[in-house]
Short mmCIF file of C-alpha atoms in Angstrom, two decimals:
data_model
loop_
_atom_site.label_atom_id
_atom_site.label_comp_id
_atom_site.label_asym_id
_atom_site.label_seq_id
_atom_site.Cartn_x
_atom_site.Cartn_y
_atom_site.Cartn_z
CA UNK A 45 -68.63 101.75 116.46
CA UNK A 46 -70.51 101.95 119.74
CA UNK A 47 -70.37 105.23 121.62
CA UNK A 48 -70.05 105.11 125.40
CA UNK A 49 -72.13 107.57 127.42
CA UNK A 50 -69.88 110.44 128.51
CA UNK A 51 -70.12 112.65 131.59
CA UNK A 52 -68.90 115.79 129.85
CA UNK A 53 -71.58 117.75 127.97
CA UNK A 54 -71.20 117.74 124.17
CA UNK A 55 -70.69 121.53 124.11
CA UNK A 56 -67.88 121.29 126.66
CA UNK A 57 -66.22 118.59 124.58
CA UNK A 58 -66.52 120.61 121.38
CA UNK A 59 -65.04 123.70 123.03
CA UNK A 60 -62.21 121.62 124.49
CA UNK A 61 -61.46 120.21 121.05
CA UNK A 62 -61.21 123.70 119.55
CA UNK A 63 -59.05 124.82 122.48
CA UNK A 64 -56.54 121.99 122.23
CA UNK A 65 -56.50 122.39 118.44
CA UNK A 66 -55.45 126.02 118.91
CA UNK A 67 -52.66 124.90 121.25
CA UNK A 68 -51.38 122.48 118.58
CA UNK A 69 -51.53 125.25 115.97
CA UNK A 70 -49.64 127.77 118.13
CA UNK A 71 -47.02 125.16 118.99
CA UNK A 72 -46.41 124.56 115.29
CA UNK A 73 -46.28 128.26 114.49
CA UNK A 74 -43.89 129.58 117.15
CA UNK A 75 -40.60 127.97 116.08
CA UNK A 76 -41.58 128.10 112.40
CA UNK A 77 -41.49 131.89 112.68
CA UNK A 78 -37.76 131.71 113.38
CA UNK A 79 -36.74 129.37 110.55
CA UNK A 80 -36.99 131.94 107.71
CA UNK A 81 -34.91 134.35 109.83
CA UNK A 82 -31.90 132.00 110.12
CA UNK A 83 -29.98 133.88 107.38
CA UNK A 84 -30.38 137.13 109.32
CA UNK A 85 -29.35 135.46 112.59
CA UNK A 86 -26.28 134.07 110.87
CA UNK A 87 -25.35 137.47 109.44
CA UNK A 88 -26.09 139.45 112.62
CA UNK A 89 -23.94 137.19 114.81
CA UNK A 90 -21.26 136.58 112.17
CA UNK A 91 -21.69 132.81 112.36
CA UNK A 92 -20.33 130.12 110.11
CA UNK A 93 -22.69 127.44 108.78
CA UNK A 94 -21.22 124.97 111.26
CA UNK A 95 -21.71 127.33 114.20
CA UNK A 96 -25.33 128.04 113.29
CA UNK A 97 -25.98 124.33 112.75
CA UNK A 98 -24.49 123.48 116.12
CA UNK A 99 -26.65 126.10 117.85
CA UNK A 100 -29.80 124.75 116.17
CA UNK A 101 -28.82 121.19 117.14
CA UNK A 102 -29.06 122.23 120.80
CA UNK A 103 -32.85 122.23 120.40
CA UNK A 104 -33.33 118.47 119.81
CA UNK A 105 -30.66 117.82 122.42
CA UNK A 106 -32.65 119.77 125.00
CA UNK A 107 -35.79 117.92 123.93
CA UNK A 108 -34.17 114.51 124.43
CA UNK A 109 -32.85 115.40 127.89
CA UNK A 110 -36.07 116.99 129.19
CA UNK A 111 -38.60 114.86 127.33
CA UNK A 112 -38.55 111.96 129.78
CA UNK A 113 -39.61 114.29 132.62
CA UNK A 114 -42.84 115.25 130.86
CA UNK A 115 -45.02 112.61 132.54
CA UNK A 116 -44.02 113.75 136.04
CA UNK A 117 -44.61 117.42 135.19
CA UNK A 118 -48.03 116.66 133.70
CA UNK A 119 -49.06 114.55 136.70
CA UNK A 120 -48.08 117.44 138.97
CA UNK A 121 -49.67 120.33 137.06
CA UNK A 122 -52.15 118.61 134.64
CA UNK A 123 -51.95 118.55 130.86
CA UNK A 124 -54.12 121.61 130.16
CA UNK A 125 -52.05 123.90 132.37
CA UNK A 126 -48.71 122.53 131.14
CA UNK A 127 -49.72 122.84 127.48
CA UNK A 128 -51.12 126.37 127.63
CA UNK A 129 -48.62 127.87 130.11
CA UNK A 130 -45.84 126.06 128.27
CA UNK A 131 -46.81 127.81 125.03
CA UNK A 132 -46.51 131.20 126.77
CA UNK A 133 -43.07 130.34 128.15
CA UNK A 134 -42.03 128.91 124.78
CA UNK A 135 -43.07 132.17 123.12
CA UNK A 136 -40.80 134.06 125.52
CA UNK A 137 -37.87 131.77 124.74
CA UNK A 138 -38.41 132.16 121.00
CA UNK A 139 -38.45 135.94 121.50
CA UNK A 140 -35.11 135.72 123.33
CA UNK A 141 -33.56 134.38 120.11
CA UNK A 142 -33.72 137.95 118.78
CA UNK A 143 -31.57 139.22 121.67
CA UNK A 144 -28.84 136.52 121.70
CA UNK A 145 -25.47 138.34 121.61
CA UNK A 146 -23.40 135.34 120.52
CA UNK A 147 -23.61 131.71 119.44
CA UNK A 148 -23.33 130.36 123.01
CA UNK A 149 -26.36 132.27 124.24
CA UNK A 150 -28.22 131.36 121.05
CA UNK A 151 -27.48 127.66 121.65
CA UNK A 152 -28.58 127.97 125.28
CA UNK A 153 -31.90 129.54 124.22
CA UNK A 154 -32.47 126.81 121.63
CA UNK A 155 -31.61 124.16 124.24
CA UNK A 156 -34.15 125.58 126.69
CA UNK A 157 -36.77 125.94 123.94
CA UNK A 158 -36.26 122.33 122.87
CA UNK A 159 -36.55 121.10 126.45
CA UNK A 160 -39.77 123.05 127.04
CA UNK A 161 -41.22 122.10 123.65
CA UNK A 162 -40.76 118.40 124.44
CA UNK A 163 -42.86 118.77 127.60
CA UNK A 164 -45.49 120.91 125.85
CA UNK A 165 -45.70 118.36 123.05
CA UNK A 166 -46.51 115.51 125.45
CA UNK A 167 -48.98 117.71 127.36
CA UNK A 168 -50.92 118.78 124.28
CA UNK A 169 -51.08 115.20 123.03
CA UNK A 170 -52.18 113.99 126.47
CA UNK A 171 -55.00 116.52 126.55
CA UNK A 172 -55.90 115.79 122.94
CA UNK A 173 -56.20 112.09 123.79
CA UNK A 174 -58.33 112.96 126.81
CA UNK A 175 -60.70 114.95 124.60
CA UNK A 176 -60.67 112.08 122.12
CA UNK A 177 -61.84 109.70 124.85
CA UNK A 178 -64.69 112.07 125.66
CA UNK A 179 -65.62 112.22 121.98
CA UNK A 180 -65.54 108.43 121.65
CA UNK A 181 -63.95 108.65 118.20
CA UNK A 182 -60.64 109.61 116.63
CA UNK A 183 -59.66 113.31 116.57
CA UNK A 184 -55.89 113.14 117.19
CA UNK A 185 -54.95 113.06 113.49
CA UNK A 186 -56.72 116.36 112.85
CA UNK A 187 -54.90 117.91 115.83
CA UNK A 188 -51.55 116.90 114.33
CA UNK A 189 -52.78 118.24 111.01
CA UNK A 190 -53.41 121.61 112.64
CA UNK A 191 -49.87 121.55 114.03
CA UNK A 192 -48.71 121.29 110.41
CA UNK A 193 -51.03 124.14 109.43
CA UNK A 194 -49.49 126.17 112.25
CA UNK A 195 -46.00 125.40 110.98
CA UNK A 196 -46.96 126.64 107.52
CA UNK A 197 -48.57 129.75 109.04
CA UNK A 198 -45.47 130.47 111.12
CA UNK A 199 -43.21 129.98 108.12
CA UNK A 200 -45.29 132.41 106.07
CA UNK A 201 -45.19 134.95 108.89
CA UNK A 202 -41.42 134.64 109.15
CA UNK A 203 -40.98 134.90 105.38
CA UNK A 204 -43.19 138.00 105.24
CA UNK A 205 -41.29 139.62 108.10
CA UNK A 206 -37.99 138.89 106.36
CA UNK A 207 -39.32 140.29 103.09
CA UNK A 208 -40.44 143.46 104.84
CA UNK A 209 -37.04 143.75 106.56
CA UNK A 210 -38.81 143.80 109.92
CA UNK A 211 -36.46 143.70 112.88
CA UNK A 212 -36.19 140.38 114.68
CA UNK A 213 -37.30 141.76 118.08
CA UNK A 214 -40.42 143.34 116.56
CA UNK A 215 -41.28 140.28 114.47
CA UNK A 216 -40.78 137.72 117.24
CA UNK A 217 -42.41 140.06 119.77
CA UNK A 218 -45.58 140.22 117.68
CA UNK A 219 -45.51 136.43 117.31
CA UNK A 220 -44.99 135.92 121.05
CA UNK A 221 -47.86 138.21 122.08
CA UNK A 222 -50.26 136.85 119.47
CA UNK A 223 -49.76 133.16 120.19
CA UNK A 224 -49.51 133.66 123.96
CA UNK A 225 -52.94 135.28 123.94
CA UNK A 226 -54.33 132.37 121.89
CA UNK A 227 -52.91 129.85 124.39
CA UNK A 228 -54.25 131.78 127.41
CA UNK A 229 -57.75 131.97 125.92
CA UNK A 230 -57.60 128.30 124.91
CA UNK A 231 -56.82 127.25 128.50
CA UNK A 232 -60.20 128.55 129.67
CA UNK A 233 -62.01 126.03 127.47
CA UNK A 234 -59.85 122.93 127.99
CA UNK A 235 -61.26 120.05 130.04
CA UNK A 236 -61.15 120.70 133.80
CA UNK A 237 -60.17 118.25 136.49
CA UNK A 238 -57.49 115.55 136.62
CA UNK A 239 -56.32 113.97 133.38
CA UNK A 240 -57.35 110.48 134.46
CA UNK A 241 -60.97 111.53 134.93
CA UNK A 242 -62.02 110.46 131.44
CA UNK A 243 -60.00 107.24 131.32
CA UNK A 244 -62.25 104.22 131.71
CA UNK A 245 -61.09 101.61 134.20
CA UNK A 246 -60.14 98.22 132.80
CA UNK A 247 -59.25 94.92 134.43
CA UNK A 248 -55.76 95.14 133.01
CA UNK A 249 -55.07 98.52 134.53
CA UNK A 250 -56.82 98.25 137.90
CA UNK A 251 -55.16 96.69 140.90
CA UNK A 252 -51.50 96.03 141.58
CA UNK A 253 -51.35 92.41 140.44
CA UNK A 254 -52.59 92.97 136.87
CA UNK A 255 -50.21 95.91 136.58
CA UNK A 256 -47.24 93.73 137.51
CA UNK A 257 -48.40 90.98 135.15
CA UNK A 258 -48.66 93.34 132.21
CA UNK A 259 -45.62 95.51 132.84
CA UNK A 260 -43.07 93.42 130.91
CA UNK A 261 -45.46 93.09 127.98
CA UNK A 262 -46.13 96.83 128.12
CA UNK A 263 -42.41 97.60 127.89
CA UNK A 264 -42.06 95.35 124.82
CA UNK A 265 -45.11 96.92 123.19
CA UNK A 266 -43.82 100.39 124.00
CA UNK A 267 -40.52 99.60 122.29
CA UNK A 268 -42.34 98.59 119.09
CA UNK A 269 -44.59 101.65 119.23
CA UNK A 270 -41.50 103.81 119.70
CA UNK A 271 -39.99 102.20 116.62
CA UNK A 272 -43.14 103.06 114.66
CA UNK A 273 -42.93 106.68 115.83
CA UNK A 274 -39.24 106.80 114.82
CA UNK A 275 -40.16 105.48 111.35
CA UNK A 276 -42.61 108.38 111.02
CA UNK A 277 -39.87 110.79 112.04
CA UNK A 278 -37.45 109.36 109.48
CA UNK A 279 -39.93 109.78 106.64
CA UNK A 280 -40.77 113.36 107.63
CA UNK A 281 -37.11 114.29 108.07
CA UNK A 282 -36.25 112.82 104.66
CA UNK A 283 -38.41 115.45 103.02
CA UNK A 284 -37.14 118.39 105.08
CA UNK A 285 -33.44 117.46 105.21
CA UNK A 286 -32.77 115.63 101.94
CA UNK A 287 -35.55 116.23 99.42
CA UNK A 288 -34.17 119.50 98.08
CA UNK A 289 -30.59 118.16 97.96
CA UNK A 290 -31.70 115.06 96.07
CA UNK A 291 -33.57 117.06 93.44
CA UNK A 292 -30.86 119.71 93.16
CA UNK A 293 -27.71 117.56 93.15
CA UNK A 294 -28.84 114.25 91.65
CA UNK A 295 -31.67 115.30 89.32
CA UNK A 296 -30.11 118.72 88.57
CA UNK A 297 -33.22 120.84 89.06
CA UNK A 298 -33.38 124.56 89.80
CA UNK A 299 -33.37 125.77 93.39
CA UNK A 300 -37.05 126.68 93.14
CA UNK A 301 -38.05 123.18 91.99
CA UNK A 302 -35.80 121.53 94.58
CA UNK A 303 -37.87 122.96 97.42
CA UNK A 304 -41.00 121.27 96.12
CA UNK A 305 -40.03 117.88 97.59
CA UNK A 306 -40.55 119.19 101.11
CA UNK A 307 -43.75 120.96 100.06
CA UNK A 308 -45.13 117.79 98.44
CA UNK A 309 -44.49 115.69 101.54
CA UNK A 310 -45.83 118.26 104.02
CA UNK A 311 -48.96 119.10 102.04
CA UNK A 312 -49.80 115.42 101.57
CA UNK A 313 -49.12 114.67 105.24
CA UNK A 314 -51.28 117.59 106.35
CA UNK A 315 -54.15 116.47 104.10
CA UNK A 316 -53.76 112.91 105.40
CA UNK A 317 -53.93 114.06 109.01
CA UNK A 318 -56.87 116.40 108.52
CA UNK A 319 -58.87 113.61 106.85
CA UNK A 320 -57.34 110.68 108.73
CA UNK A 321 -59.75 110.54 111.67
CA UNK A 322 -62.71 109.41 109.58
CA UNK A 323 -60.57 106.81 107.83
CA UNK A 324 -59.27 105.49 111.17
CA UNK A 325 -62.80 105.35 112.59
CA UNK A 326 -63.93 103.42 109.51
CA UNK A 327 -61.09 100.92 109.10
CA UNK A 328 -59.15 100.99 112.39
CA UNK A 329 -55.61 102.12 113.22
CA UNK A 330 -53.93 98.85 112.28
CA UNK A 331 -55.36 98.66 108.76
CA UNK A 332 -54.77 102.35 108.02
CA UNK A 333 -51.16 102.35 109.25
CA UNK A 334 -50.37 99.07 107.49
CA UNK A 335 -51.80 100.30 104.19
CA UNK A 336 -50.08 103.65 104.65
CA UNK A 337 -46.70 102.01 105.22
CA UNK A 338 -47.13 100.01 102.03
CA UNK A 339 -48.10 103.16 100.10
CA UNK A 340 -45.03 105.01 101.42
CA UNK A 341 -42.65 102.16 100.60
CA UNK A 342 -44.11 101.56 97.14
CA UNK A 343 -44.34 105.23 96.20
CA UNK A 344 -40.81 106.11 97.28
CA UNK A 345 -39.41 102.85 95.90
CA UNK A 346 -40.82 103.51 92.44
CA UNK A 347 -39.61 107.12 92.57
CA UNK A 348 -36.05 105.99 93.32
CA UNK A 349 -36.18 103.14 90.80
CA UNK A 350 -37.29 105.46 88.00
CA UNK A 351 -35.78 108.85 88.92
CA UNK A 352 -37.42 111.94 87.47
CA UNK A 353 -38.77 115.15 88.92
CA UNK A 354 -42.48 114.21 88.62
CA UNK A 355 -41.86 110.72 90.01
CA UNK A 356 -39.83 112.10 92.92
CA UNK A 357 -42.49 114.64 93.87
CA UNK A 358 -45.18 111.95 93.69
CA UNK A 359 -42.95 109.62 95.74
CA UNK A 360 -42.45 112.18 98.52
CA UNK A 361 -46.17 113.00 98.48
CA UNK A 362 -47.12 109.32 98.82
CA UNK A 363 -44.58 108.93 101.63
CA UNK A 364 -46.15 111.85 103.48
CA UNK A 365 -49.69 110.65 102.86
CA UNK A 366 -48.88 107.06 103.81
CA UNK A 367 -47.32 107.96 107.15
CA UNK A 368 -49.73 110.79 108.03
CA UNK A 369 -51.55 108.83 110.75
CA UNK A 370 -48.50 106.85 111.94
CA UNK A 371 -47.25 109.11 114.76
CA UNK A 372 -50.73 109.87 116.16
CA UNK A 373 -51.54 106.12 116.10
CA UNK A 374 -48.32 105.22 117.93
CA UNK A 375 -48.90 107.92 120.56
CA UNK A 376 -52.53 106.90 121.08
CA UNK A 377 -51.65 103.22 121.50
CA UNK A 378 -48.74 104.01 123.83
CA UNK A 379 -50.98 106.19 126.00
CA UNK A 380 -53.54 103.36 126.31
CA UNK A 381 -51.02 100.65 127.28
CA UNK A 382 -51.95 98.87 130.52
CA UNK A 383 -49.21 98.23 133.07
CA UNK A 384 -47.69 101.71 132.87
CA UNK A 385 -48.16 104.78 135.05
CA UNK A 386 -50.33 107.53 133.63
CA UNK A 387 -48.48 109.50 130.95
CA UNK A 388 -45.44 107.21 130.77
CA UNK A 389 -46.38 105.54 127.48
CA UNK A 390 -47.04 108.86 125.75
CA UNK A 391 -43.87 110.40 127.17
CA UNK A 392 -41.60 107.54 126.04
CA UNK A 393 -43.16 107.32 122.56
CA UNK A 394 -42.73 111.08 122.13
CA UNK A 395 -39.12 110.83 123.33
CA UNK A 396 -38.38 108.04 120.84
CA UNK A 397 -40.00 110.12 118.11
CA UNK A 398 -37.56 112.94 118.84
CA UNK A 399 -34.68 110.47 118.93
CA UNK A 400 -35.77 109.38 115.48
CA UNK A 401 -35.62 112.97 114.24
CA UNK A 402 -32.16 113.41 115.77
CA UNK A 403 -30.70 110.20 114.33
CA UNK A 404 -32.39 110.02 110.93
CA UNK A 405 -30.43 112.82 109.25
CA UNK A 406 -26.97 111.42 110.24
CA UNK A 407 -28.08 107.93 109.20
CA UNK A 408 -29.21 108.99 105.73
CA UNK A 409 -26.15 111.24 105.38
CA UNK A 410 -23.75 108.42 106.27
CA UNK A 411 -25.36 106.09 103.74
CA UNK A 412 -25.26 108.85 101.12
CA UNK A 413 -21.54 109.46 101.75
CA UNK A 414 -20.80 105.75 101.35
CA UNK A 415 -22.90 105.41 98.20
CA UNK A 416 -25.30 108.11 97.02
CA UNK A 417 -28.26 110.08 98.32
CA UNK A 418 -30.49 107.99 96.10
CA UNK A 419 -29.40 104.91 98.05
CA UNK A 420 -29.69 106.82 101.33
CA UNK A 421 -33.33 107.61 100.61
CA UNK A 422 -34.04 103.89 100.47
CA UNK A 423 -34.30 104.34 104.24
CA UNK A 424 -37.77 105.77 103.55
CA UNK A 425 -38.69 102.52 101.81
CA UNK A 426 -37.28 100.58 104.76
CA UNK A 427 -39.31 102.70 107.18
CA UNK A 428 -42.46 101.93 105.22
CA UNK A 429 -41.75 98.19 105.29
CA UNK A 430 -40.98 98.25 109.03
CA UNK A 431 -44.28 100.07 109.55
CA UNK A 432 -46.14 97.31 107.70
CA UNK A 433 -44.40 94.64 109.78
CA UNK A 434 -44.93 96.34 113.15
CA UNK A 435 -48.47 97.61 112.56
CA UNK A 436 -49.91 94.46 114.11
CA UNK A 437 -49.31 95.93 117.60
CA UNK A 438 -51.91 98.62 116.91
CA UNK A 439 -55.58 98.07 117.79
CA UNK A 440 -57.73 96.73 114.99
CA UNK A 441 -60.57 99.13 115.75
#
């Protein structure tokens, strides 16, 4: 592909890429530190499963309510500042989890953390896309891959702290200080100036008349891109919410083996994201996402048609690998849509992604209650087929 001459020096671009990658990694690691400590939170506050689940559910609720304000916040303060300062504030909120005296305060902290995380998520993706434009080639998949690496790192930190019987305030305090320092240092090397500085002007996006002419089309395209993002969320949630239950209750595996469904999907998705940029540069977003949707549908379909532990693990791995580049592709395309104000496309696609995470678990659960979890997981196959059908809205190259 042809490379446009860029104003930013190559060294500045490389440093900015490392900086925004560190922001993605810290964002993935912060909340993941808390997840292995849920049993201790439950015991310390004397919570029932339902009470703890309700408190945790406040996080996606806060994200949905605050997520649509992300574009305005980023336009006011710029993506670099919102992403890095947001990580510091998010670290403080995660630390406050350790000091919650009851379920209501815990839910309030999770709500605030979810609201802030939604804005940070859009900001880090906005800055990542800005760096990508400077690079002139795809880098967003690797950034999402590093978020997954951060989530694994945070989970390991939380598990180690739990194993060492470290107090929650000490554990989350160490995490907050460590990742806050990383975010503060990263800010120094992120791209300076307004976020629109690296966006090339186009006939479709310049002038008021073209903007009005393209606005209705942009809204329709944004709806389809949001659907693609939601399909990615459904596939990812299937592994985290239902993989272990499917292996444990329907294939009668041990508890240790049951957890491997989530591991298989996440490892494959992380590998797909870390290697996806070269594939996207070679074949284009449309071809990669279309092929990936077919791989996810076929792999999971065969696993459900011929149920066994090896087939199920392969099916979840293929689902993760097939949809690895889906969310980054949808966000990139939404951010480039003409006829929308700066940041609106990325904000709405991110919001619809979170809506997909919120709705996917109840959807699969309702289907499973009416029939079986095996039938409920056919939603992964459906998501893959929808991805194939809707991939035509993505750019060819």
